[in-house]
Amino acid sequence: GIKKSVDLMLTLFPFEADFYQKHKVPVQYVGHPLADQIDLEQNNLQLRQAWDYAVTDKIIAVLPGSRGGELTHIAPELIRAMKSIHQQLPEVKFITPLVNAARQKQFEQLLQQELGDQLESFPWRRIQGNSHEAMALADCVVLASGTATLEAMLLKKPMVVVYKWAELTHRIIAPLVKSRFVALPNVLANQLLVPELIQQNCTSEKITAALLEQLNRANQEFLQQDFLTLHQQLRKNASESAAAAIAEVIDHA
C-alpha cells in the first residue's frame, strides 16, 4: 500500500507522523500552514471595532457546520442553546458565519421556527464566510467538529465542540473511530482540553451549560497556555519545510 508507493510522507500534525513511523513509512512532520499564518498572540480590539462591537461586549461565535446534513442535525440544538443563553444572559451577542447562501437560508429557517416573533429582537448576526473573523472577535466559540476547531485553538478561543448525525450513520461509523477524542485541540494534546458533545450528548441543555462555563473561563490562563504550546508545536514554517523535504527526496532520487 502506502509504504510501497511513497518515498516520503509529509504530515501536518505530529500524531500523523507517529502513526506512519509505527508502520515503518518514511515520514517527516512539517507543521501546519495555519499555525504559521496566525499570530501566536491575538489582539482583536480593532477587529471588534470594524464589526461595530464594543470591547466589553460578550460575543459567542456559532458555527453549525458547512454541509446541509450537519445543519439538519446540529443547528436546532445550537439554536435552542442560543435561546436559553439569551434568557439567562440577555447581554450576550451571537454571530454565525455561514459558508454560502443555501446554508444561510437553512439556518435562518431553523431560527425562525424556534424563535418566531422573537427573532427580530434577538441579538444575532449572520455573515457569509469570514469564519476566521467571527471566531477571532468572539469571547468563545461553539462549533461542529472539523478543521475549524484547529483555527479556534490557534486563535486561543475557549470552545465547545459538537457533532451529531443520523442514528444509523452513527451506528455504522462509531465502531470505526479509534481516537479517544474528535476535536483537534484534544487530539493534539491527548487530553480533554475542550468539551466535546457528540451524538446523544449534543443537546441544547448540555451545550448551554458548557458554553456558559467556557464564557466564564474565557480569561483563565491555563487554557490559553495549553493552546499556545500546541500552536508553537505546529509552527514549523510548514511550506518551506515541505519544499525542503521534497527537494531532498528529488536530489537523492
mmCIF file of C-alpha atoms in Angstrom:
data_model
loop_
_atom_site.group_PDB
_atom_site.id
_atom_site.type_symbol
_atom_site.label_atom_id
_atom_site.label_comp_id
_atom_site.label_asym_id
_atom_site.label_seq_id
_atom_site.Cartn_x
_atom_site.Cartn_y
_atom_site.Cartn_z
ATOM 1 C CA GLY A 1 0.000 0.000 0.000
ATOM 2 C CA ILE A 2 1.289 3.402 1.076
ATOM 3 C CA LYS A 3 4.663 2.072 2.212
ATOM 4 C CA LYS A 4 5.469 0.788 -1.283
ATOM 5 C CA SER A 5 4.027 3.798 -3.083
ATOM 6 C CA VAL A 6 5.740 6.767 -1.380
ATOM 7 C CA ASP A 7 9.318 7.921 -0.894
ATOM 8 C CA LEU A 8 8.373 10.297 1.923
ATOM 9 C CA MET A 9 5.108 11.132 3.683
ATOM 10 C CA LEU A 10 4.746 14.747 4.852
ATOM 11 C CA THR A 11 2.342 15.355 7.728
ATOM 12 C CA LEU A 12 0.641 18.429 9.155
ATOM 13 C CA PHE A 13 0.273 17.002 12.657
ATOM 14 C CA PRO A 14 2.702 15.147 14.943
ATOM 15 C CA PHE A 15 0.188 12.347 15.704
ATOM 16 C CA GLU A 16 0.076 11.549 11.960
ATOM 17 C CA ALA A 17 3.864 11.238 11.881
ATOM 18 C CA ASP A 18 3.731 8.886 14.886
ATOM 19 C CA PHE A 19 1.235 6.683 13.020
ATOM 20 C CA TYR A 20 3.432 6.376 9.903
ATOM 21 C CA GLN A 21 6.570 5.784 11.965
ATOM 22 C CA LYS A 22 4.843 2.876 13.709
ATOM 23 C CA HIS A 23 4.099 1.394 10.288
ATOM 24 C CA LYS A 24 7.675 1.952 9.055
ATOM 25 C CA VAL A 25 6.644 4.500 6.396
ATOM 26 C CA PRO A 26 9.255 7.245 5.735
ATOM 27 C CA VAL A 27 7.724 10.385 7.216
ATOM 28 C CA GLN A 28 8.548 13.970 8.085
ATOM 29 C CA TYR A 29 6.361 16.193 10.232
ATOM 30 C CA VAL A 30 6.406 19.695 8.673
ATOM 31 C CA GLY A 31 3.782 21.518 10.780
ATOM 32 C CA HIS A 32 0.550 23.215 9.748
ATOM 33 C CA PRO A 33 0.437 26.311 7.467
ATOM 34 C CA LEU A 34 -2.388 27.827 9.548
ATOM 35 C CA ALA A 35 -0.101 27.847 12.586
ATOM 36 C CA ASP A 36 2.371 29.954 10.601
ATOM 37 C CA GLN A 37 -0.318 32.339 9.311
ATOM 38 C CA ILE A 38 -1.999 33.041 12.674
ATOM 39 C CA ASP A 39 -0.044 35.109 15.194
ATOM 40 C CA LEU A 40 0.910 33.452 18.473
ATOM 41 C CA GLU A 41 -0.729 36.301 20.380
ATOM 42 C CA GLN A 42 -4.090 37.778 19.484
ATOM 43 C CA ASN A 43 -5.353 41.333 19.862
ATOM 44 C CA ASN A 44 -8.755 41.700 18.280
ATOM 45 C CA LEU A 45 -9.838 45.144 19.501
ATOM 46 C CA GLN A 46 -9.573 46.684 16.013
ATOM 47 C CA LEU A 47 -11.495 43.759 14.554
ATOM 48 C CA ARG A 48 -14.320 44.311 17.028
ATOM 49 C CA GLN A 49 -14.435 47.981 16.118
ATOM 50 C CA ALA A 50 -14.541 47.115 12.409
ATOM 51 C CA TRP A 51 -17.607 44.928 13.051
ATOM 52 C CA ASP A 52 -19.247 47.555 15.306
ATOM 53 C CA TYR A 53 -18.815 45.643 18.542
ATOM 54 C CA ALA A 54 -17.706 47.175 21.825
ATOM 55 C CA VAL A 55 -14.627 45.908 23.646
ATOM 56 C CA THR A 56 -16.871 44.972 26.575
ATOM 57 C CA ASP A 57 -19.447 43.016 24.521
ATOM 58 C CA LYS A 58 -19.857 39.332 25.331
ATOM 59 C CA ILE A 59 -19.898 37.506 21.977
ATOM 60 C CA ILE A 60 -20.368 33.835 21.115
ATOM 61 C CA ALA A 61 -19.489 32.663 17.586
ATOM 62 C CA VAL A 62 -21.805 29.853 16.463
ATOM 63 C CA LEU A 63 -20.509 27.627 13.628
ATOM 64 C CA PRO A 64 -23.058 24.895 12.812
ATOM 65 C CA GLY A 65 -21.060 23.197 10.015
ATOM 66 C CA SER A 66 -20.802 23.650 6.273
ATOM 67 C CA ARG A 67 -22.955 20.798 4.937
ATOM 68 C CA GLY A 68 -26.728 20.662 4.822
ATOM 69 C CA GLY A 69 -26.855 17.368 6.695
ATOM 70 C CA GLU A 70 -24.745 18.792 9.513
ATOM 71 C CA LEU A 71 -27.079 21.746 9.938
ATOM 72 C CA THR A 72 -30.146 19.488 9.919
ATOM 73 C CA HIS A 73 -28.893 17.572 12.964
ATOM 74 C CA ILE A 74 -26.743 20.163 14.776
ATOM 75 C CA ALA A 75 -28.299 23.592 14.179
ATOM 76 C CA PRO A 76 -31.605 23.012 16.073
ATOM 77 C CA GLU A 77 -29.675 22.101 19.237
ATOM 78 C CA LEU A 78 -27.392 25.139 18.811
ATOM 79 C CA ILE A 79 -30.344 27.464 18.265
ATOM 80 C CA ARG A 80 -32.131 26.199 21.360
ATOM 81 C CA ALA A 81 -28.892 26.724 23.311
ATOM 82 C CA MET A 82 -28.647 30.298 21.950
ATOM 83 C CA LYS A 83 -32.230 30.913 23.086
ATOM 84 C CA SER A 84 -31.507 29.518 26.553
ATOM 85 C CA ILE A 85 -28.333 31.590 26.973
ATOM 86 C CA HIS A 86 -30.230 34.693 25.854
ATOM 87 C CA GLN A 87 -32.841 34.068 28.544
ATOM 88 C CA GLN A 88 -30.116 33.777 31.197
ATOM 89 C CA LEU A 89 -27.697 36.423 29.867
ATOM 90 C CA PRO A 90 -29.569 38.838 27.565
ATOM 91 C CA GLU A 91 -26.407 40.894 27.033
ATOM 92 C CA VAL A 92 -24.664 38.072 25.121
ATOM 93 C CA LYS A 93 -24.482 38.571 21.347
ATOM 94 C CA PHE A 94 -24.238 35.808 18.746
ATOM 95 C CA ILE A 95 -22.504 35.807 15.367
ATOM 96 C CA THR A 96 -22.876 32.977 12.829
ATOM 97 C CA PRO A 97 -20.675 32.689 9.752
ATOM 98 C CA LEU A 98 -22.383 30.533 7.111
ATOM 99 C CA VAL A 99 -20.497 29.121 4.179
ATOM 100 C CA ASN A 100 -22.970 30.026 1.406
ATOM 101 C CA ALA A 101 -26.478 31.298 0.632
ATOM 102 C CA ALA A 102 -28.030 27.804 0.899
ATOM 103 C CA ARG A 103 -26.698 27.245 4.438
ATOM 104 C CA GLN A 104 -27.709 30.825 5.308
ATOM 105 C CA LYS A 105 -31.303 30.172 4.231
ATOM 106 C CA GLN A 106 -31.384 26.820 6.014
ATOM 107 C CA PHE A 107 -30.102 28.262 9.302
ATOM 108 C CA GLU A 108 -32.467 31.243 9.158
ATOM 109 C CA GLN A 109 -35.468 28.958 8.570
ATOM 110 C CA LEU A 110 -34.493 26.931 11.643
ATOM 111 C CA LEU A 111 -34.073 30.140 13.640
ATOM 112 C CA GLN A 112 -37.491 31.349 12.519
ATOM 113 C CA GLN A 113 -39.093 28.047 13.537
ATOM 114 C CA GLU A 114 -37.536 28.192 17.006
ATOM 115 C CA LEU A 115 -37.745 31.900 17.795
ATOM 116 C CA GLY A 116 -40.813 33.070 15.859
ATOM 117 C CA ASP A 117 -41.575 36.714 16.634
ATOM 118 C CA GLN A 118 -38.565 36.924 18.978
ATOM 119 C CA LEU A 119 -36.190 36.690 16.003
ATOM 120 C CA GLU A 120 -36.447 40.397 15.124
ATOM 121 C CA SER A 121 -35.093 41.490 18.513
ATOM 122 C CA PHE A 122 -32.731 38.540 19.015
ATOM 123 C CA PRO A 123 -29.053 39.673 19.361
ATOM 124 C CA TRP A 124 -27.855 37.586 16.423
ATOM 125 C CA ARG A 125 -25.926 38.442 13.303
ATOM 126 C CA ARG A 126 -25.175 36.267 10.300
ATOM 127 C CA ILE A 127 -22.305 36.747 7.888
ATOM 128 C CA GLN A 128 -21.380 34.804 4.767
ATOM 129 C CA GLY A 129 -17.971 33.196 5.087
ATOM 130 C CA ASN A 130 -15.487 35.028 7.326
ATOM 131 C CA SER A 131 -15.448 32.297 9.962
ATOM 132 C CA HIS A 132 -11.914 33.364 10.910
ATOM 133 C CA GLU A 133 -13.002 36.893 11.819
ATOM 134 C CA ALA A 134 -16.178 35.718 13.563
ATOM 135 C CA MET A 135 -14.129 33.426 15.808
ATOM 136 C CA ALA A 136 -11.383 35.989 16.318
ATOM 137 C CA LEU A 137 -13.711 38.683 17.666
ATOM 138 C CA ALA A 138 -15.728 36.280 19.857
ATOM 139 C CA ASP A 139 -15.185 35.515 23.548
ATOM 140 C CA CYS A 140 -15.890 31.845 22.926
ATOM 141 C CA VAL A 141 -16.965 29.567 20.097
ATOM 142 C CA VAL A 142 -19.374 26.682 19.666
ATOM 143 C CA LEU A 143 -18.672 24.719 16.512
ATOM 144 C CA ALA A 144 -19.168 21.499 14.645
ATOM 145 C CA SER A 145 -16.173 19.198 14.900
ATOM 146 C CA GLY A 146 -13.755 19.652 11.993
ATOM 147 C CA THR A 147 -10.771 21.738 10.918
ATOM 148 C CA ALA A 148 -12.412 24.899 12.306
ATOM 149 C CA THR A 149 -11.552 23.572 15.789
ATOM 150 C CA LEU A 150 -7.872 23.924 14.855
ATOM 151 C CA GLU A 151 -8.411 27.532 13.796
ATOM 152 C CA ALA A 152 -10.302 28.301 17.012
ATOM 153 C CA MET A 153 -7.431 26.813 19.008
ATOM 154 C CA LEU A 154 -4.816 28.864 17.119
ATOM 155 C CA LEU A 155 -6.939 31.958 17.815
ATOM 156 C CA LYS A 156 -6.824 30.922 21.534
ATOM 157 C CA LYS A 157 -10.593 30.769 21.890
ATOM 158 C CA PRO A 158 -12.405 28.787 24.589
ATOM 159 C CA MET A 159 -14.744 26.494 22.682
ATOM 160 C CA VAL A 160 -17.411 23.827 22.842
ATOM 161 C CA VAL A 161 -17.161 21.199 20.087
ATOM 162 C CA VAL A 162 -20.361 19.466 18.975
ATOM 163 C CA TYR A 163 -21.363 16.851 16.434
ATOM 164 C CA LYS A 164 -24.494 14.887 15.645
ATOM 165 C CA TRP A 165 -25.564 12.801 12.672
ATOM 166 C CA ALA A 166 -28.337 10.374 11.748
ATOM 167 C CA GLU A 167 -28.528 7.488 14.228
ATOM 168 C CA LEU A 168 -27.967 4.849 11.534
ATOM 169 C CA THR A 169 -24.857 6.679 10.299
ATOM 170 C CA HIS A 170 -23.599 6.868 13.881
ATOM 171 C CA ARG A 171 -24.051 3.127 14.403
ATOM 172 C CA ILE A 172 -22.064 2.378 11.248
ATOM 173 C CA ILE A 173 -19.229 4.876 11.791
ATOM 174 C CA ALA A 174 -18.798 4.979 15.594
ATOM 175 C CA PRO A 175 -17.200 1.495 15.852
ATOM 176 C CA LEU A 176 -14.632 2.505 13.220
ATOM 177 C CA VAL A 177 -13.403 5.564 15.166
ATOM 178 C CA LYS A 178 -10.275 4.624 17.112
ATOM 179 C CA SER A 179 -9.335 8.030 18.580
ATOM 180 C CA ARG A 180 -10.337 8.885 22.167
ATOM 181 C CA PHE A 181 -11.180 12.404 21.019
ATOM 182 C CA VAL A 182 -12.685 14.113 17.972
ATOM 183 C CA ALA A 183 -11.751 17.793 18.492
ATOM 184 C CA LEU A 184 -8.300 18.587 17.121
ATOM 185 C CA PRO A 185 -7.139 20.504 20.251
ATOM 186 C CA ASN A 186 -7.932 17.401 22.331
ATOM 187 C CA VAL A 187 -6.360 15.021 19.803
ATOM 188 C CA LEU A 188 -3.187 17.139 19.694
ATOM 189 C CA ALA A 189 -2.949 17.415 23.485
ATOM 190 C CA ASN A 190 -4.153 13.825 24.016
ATOM 191 C CA GLN A 191 -6.355 15.126 26.821
ATOM 192 C CA LEU A 192 -9.749 16.781 27.148
ATOM 193 C CA LEU A 193 -8.843 20.487 26.878
ATOM 194 C CA VAL A 194 -12.224 21.499 25.458
ATOM 195 C CA PRO A 195 -15.639 19.873 25.899
ATOM 196 C CA GLU A 196 -16.886 17.510 23.196
ATOM 197 C CA LEU A 197 -20.643 16.965 22.974
ATOM 198 C CA ILE A 198 -21.143 14.211 20.426
ATOM 199 C CA GLN A 199 -24.328 12.455 19.262
ATOM 200 C CA GLN A 200 -26.559 11.744 22.325
ATOM 201 C CA ASN A 201 -24.607 14.344 24.322
ATOM 202 C CA CYS A 202 -25.238 17.008 21.655
ATOM 203 C CA THR A 203 -28.261 18.503 23.399
ATOM 204 C CA SER A 204 -29.210 22.137 23.855
ATOM 205 C CA GLU A 205 -29.084 21.738 27.653
ATOM 206 C CA LYS A 206 -25.532 20.384 27.632
ATOM 207 C CA ILE A 207 -24.398 22.921 25.025
ATOM 208 C CA THR A 208 -25.859 25.766 27.111
ATOM 209 C CA ALA A 209 -24.126 24.603 30.304
ATOM 210 C CA ALA A 210 -20.788 24.061 28.534
ATOM 211 C CA LEU A 211 -20.921 27.447 26.778
ATOM 212 C CA LEU A 212 -21.718 29.301 29.995
ATOM 213 C CA GLU A 213 -18.759 27.575 31.631
ATOM 214 C CA GLN A 214 -16.478 28.490 28.705
ATOM 215 C CA LEU A 215 -17.655 32.105 28.812
ATOM 216 C CA ASN A 216 -16.755 32.240 32.477
ATOM 217 C CA ARG A 217 -13.309 30.776 31.866
ATOM 218 C CA ALA A 218 -12.524 32.972 28.852
ATOM 219 C CA ASN A 219 -9.716 34.701 30.775
ATOM 220 C CA GLN A 220 -8.306 31.663 32.539
ATOM 221 C CA GLU A 221 -4.664 31.483 31.656
ATOM 222 C CA PHE A 222 -4.117 27.727 31.761
ATOM 223 C CA LEU A 223 -6.258 27.103 28.668
ATOM 224 C CA GLN A 224 -4.510 29.917 26.804
ATOM 225 C CA GLN A 225 -1.142 28.447 27.768
ATOM 226 C CA ASP A 226 -2.134 24.984 26.544
ATOM 227 C CA PHE A 227 -3.302 26.450 23.234
ATOM 228 C CA LEU A 228 -0.098 28.494 22.912
ATOM 229 C CA THR A 229 2.052 25.399 23.498
ATOM 230 C CA LEU A 230 0.151 23.481 20.804
ATOM 231 C CA HIS A 231 0.408 26.466 18.438
ATOM 232 C CA GLN A 232 4.189 26.540 18.906
ATOM 233 C CA GLN A 233 4.422 22.791 18.220
ATOM 234 C CA LEU A 234 2.565 23.228 14.904
ATOM 235 C CA ARG A 235 4.511 26.345 13.878
ATOM 236 C CA LYS A 236 7.355 24.913 11.842
ATOM 237 C CA ASN A 237 7.345 27.087 8.724
ATOM 238 C CA ALA A 238 5.340 24.356 7.026
ATOM 239 C CA SER A 239 5.521 25.457 3.394
ATOM 240 C CA GLU A 240 9.298 25.898 3.376
ATOM 241 C CA SER A 241 9.832 22.732 5.433
ATOM 242 C CA ALA A 242 7.725 20.749 2.977
ATOM 243 C CA ALA A 243 9.520 22.242 -0.031
ATOM 244 C CA ALA A 244 12.920 21.459 1.505
ATOM 245 C CA ALA A 245 11.882 17.872 2.261
ATOM 246 C CA ILE A 246 10.631 17.357 -1.295
ATOM 247 C CA ALA A 247 13.834 18.849 -2.741
ATOM 248 C CA GLU A 248 15.863 16.452 -0.607
ATOM 249 C CA VAL A 249 13.918 13.454 -1.938
ATOM 250 C CA ILE A 250 14.379 14.646 -5.536
ATOM 251 C CA ASP A 251 18.114 15.192 -5.008
ATOM 252 C CA HIS A 252 18.507 11.615 -3.804
ATOM 253 C CA ALA A 253 16.257 10.063 -6.431
#
